[in-house]
Coordinates of C-alpha atoms in Angstrom, one line a residue:
M1 CA 60.3 103.8 113.1
S2 CA 63.4 102.7 115.0
E3 CA 66.8 104.0 114.1
R4 CA 69.0 101.9 111.8
L5 CA 72.2 100.8 113.3
M6 CA 75.5 99.4 111.9
R7 CA 78.7 98.2 113.1
A8 CA 81.7 100.3 112.4
A9 CA 85.6 100.8 113.4
V10 CA 85.6 103.9 115.0
L11 CA 88.7 106.1 115.6
A12 CA 88.3 106.5 119.2
G13 CA 91.5 108.0 120.2
P14 CA 95.2 107.8 119.3
E15 CA 95.9 104.1 118.6
R16 CA 92.6 103.2 119.7
I17 CA 89.9 101.7 117.4
E18 CA 86.6 100.4 118.9
V19 CA 83.7 98.5 117.0
K20 CA 80.6 100.2 118.0
Q21 CA 77.0 100.6 116.7
V22 CA 76.3 103.6 115.3
P23 CA 73.3 105.2 113.1
V24 CA 73.2 104.4 109.6
P25 CA 73.2 108.0 107.8
D26 CA 70.2 109.1 106.1
V27 CA 70.1 109.0 102.4
G28 CA 69.2 112.6 101.4
P29 CA 69.4 114.5 98.2
G30 CA 72.5 113.6 96.1
M31 CA 73.5 110.8 98.3
M32 CA 73.1 106.6 98.0
E33 CA 73.9 104.0 100.3
I34 CA 76.0 100.9 99.8
E35 CA 76.7 97.6 101.7
V36 CA 80.4 97.6 102.3
K37 CA 82.1 94.7 100.8
A38 CA 85.7 95.6 101.2
C39 CA 87.9 98.4 102.4
G40 CA 91.8 98.6 102.2
V41 CA 94.1 100.1 104.8
C42 CA 96.2 102.8 103.6
G43 CA 99.2 104.5 105.1
S44 CA 97.2 107.7 105.6
D45 CA 94.9 105.5 108.0
V46 CA 97.9 104.5 109.8
H47 CA 98.9 108.1 110.4
M48 CA 95.2 109.0 111.6
W49 CA 95.3 106.0 113.9
K50 CA 98.4 107.1 115.6
A51 CA 97.2 110.5 116.0
G52 CA 93.8 109.9 117.1
H53 CA 91.8 111.9 114.7
G54 CA 90.9 112.7 111.0
W55 CA 92.9 114.5 108.6
G56 CA 93.0 118.3 108.0
P57 CA 91.4 121.3 109.8
M58 CA 87.9 120.2 109.3
A59 CA 88.5 116.8 110.9
Q60 CA 86.7 115.3 113.7
A61 CA 88.3 114.9 117.0
K62 CA 86.9 111.6 118.0
D63 CA 84.7 108.9 117.1
F64 CA 85.5 109.1 113.5
I65 CA 85.1 106.4 110.8
M66 CA 88.2 106.0 108.6
G67 CA 88.3 104.0 105.5
H68 CA 88.6 105.8 101.7
E69 CA 89.6 102.8 99.4
F70 CA 86.5 100.6 99.1
C71 CA 83.8 99.1 97.2
G72 CA 80.4 97.7 97.9
V73 CA 76.9 97.0 96.7
V74 CA 74.2 99.7 96.2
T75 CA 71.5 99.2 98.8
H76 CA 69.7 102.7 98.2
P77 CA 70.5 104.5 95.1
G78 CA 68.8 107.9 96.4
D79 CA 67.9 110.2 93.6
G80 CA 71.2 109.0 91.6
P81 CA 71.7 106.9 88.2
F82 CA 72.5 103.5 90.1
E83 CA 70.7 100.6 90.7
V84 CA 69.9 98.4 93.8
G85 CA 72.5 95.5 93.5
E86 CA 75.2 97.3 91.4
R87 CA 78.7 97.1 92.5
V88 CA 80.6 100.5 92.8
T89 CA 83.6 102.1 94.2
F90 CA 84.2 105.7 95.3
W91 CA 86.4 108.5 94.6
A92 CA 87.4 109.8 98.0
N93 CA 87.7 113.5 97.0
L94 CA 84.5 115.5 97.7
Y95 CA 84.0 118.5 95.6
C96 CA 81.2 121.3 95.2
G97 CA 80.8 120.8 91.4
E98 CA 80.0 124.3 90.8
C99 CA 83.4 126.2 91.0
D100 CA 85.6 127.1 88.1
M101 CA 87.9 124.3 88.9
C102 CA 85.2 121.7 89.2
R103 CA 83.6 122.9 85.9
A104 CA 86.9 122.4 84.3
G105 CA 87.2 118.7 85.4
Q106 CA 89.7 119.6 88.2
E107 CA 87.6 118.4 91.1
Q108 CA 90.6 117.5 93.0
L109 CA 91.5 121.2 93.1
C110 CA 87.8 122.3 94.2
R111 CA 88.2 125.9 95.3
A112 CA 85.3 125.4 97.9
V113 CA 86.7 122.2 99.6
N114 CA 90.4 123.1 99.0
G115 CA 91.6 119.6 99.3
Q116 CA 90.3 119.4 102.9
N117 CA 87.2 117.2 102.6
Y118 CA 87.8 113.6 101.7
I119 CA 85.9 110.5 102.4
G120 CA 87.6 108.5 105.3
F121 CA 89.7 111.7 106.3
V122 CA 87.1 114.2 107.2
Y123 CA 83.8 112.6 106.3
D124 CA 83.0 109.3 107.7
G125 CA 84.3 106.6 105.7
A126 CA 83.7 102.8 104.9
Y127 CA 85.3 100.7 108.0
A128 CA 81.6 100.2 108.4
E129 CA 78.8 97.7 107.1
R130 CA 77.1 100.5 105.2
F131 CA 78.3 103.8 103.6
V132 CA 76.2 106.9 102.6
G133 CA 77.8 109.2 100.4
P134 CA 77.4 111.3 97.3
W135 CA 76.6 109.3 94.0
R136 CA 78.4 111.8 91.9
N137 CA 81.6 110.2 93.6
A138 CA 80.6 106.6 92.8
Y139 CA 81.8 104.8 89.9
P140 CA 80.3 101.1 88.6
L141 CA 82.8 98.3 88.9
P142 CA 83.0 95.9 86.1
D143 CA 82.6 92.1 86.5
T144 CA 86.5 91.8 85.8
V145 CA 87.3 93.5 89.1
S146 CA 86.8 91.4 92.3
D147 CA 85.8 92.9 95.6

């Protein structure tokens, strides 16, 4: 079986974004895949574009995909609760789900991640045709909200 590819706007250096063919990540345990329908450009994206790399000490130095404000349609639900064709958006803050802060519903204060691991900042984001990420970060979009 050949590797699946997608187009992505890759941060390739300071003030340099290149559209490249990149592999679609595999959908592993706890993950899901969506076809990206829309992705906003945030002020933090402009800062990363100027710097030429992601945000924080765990950020990739190059060939990084930004985009943390996005929505799309489920193409592979993985082992999660979503259905193929369902419209979703994602919360960009990644978290362990096991520390005391996560168990208290304060995932943004996760002790394992410590505010340093976000979709589109450290973890490849959604300036791409597809996005693969944790299904626990996905939320259904009602029909009253457009792409």
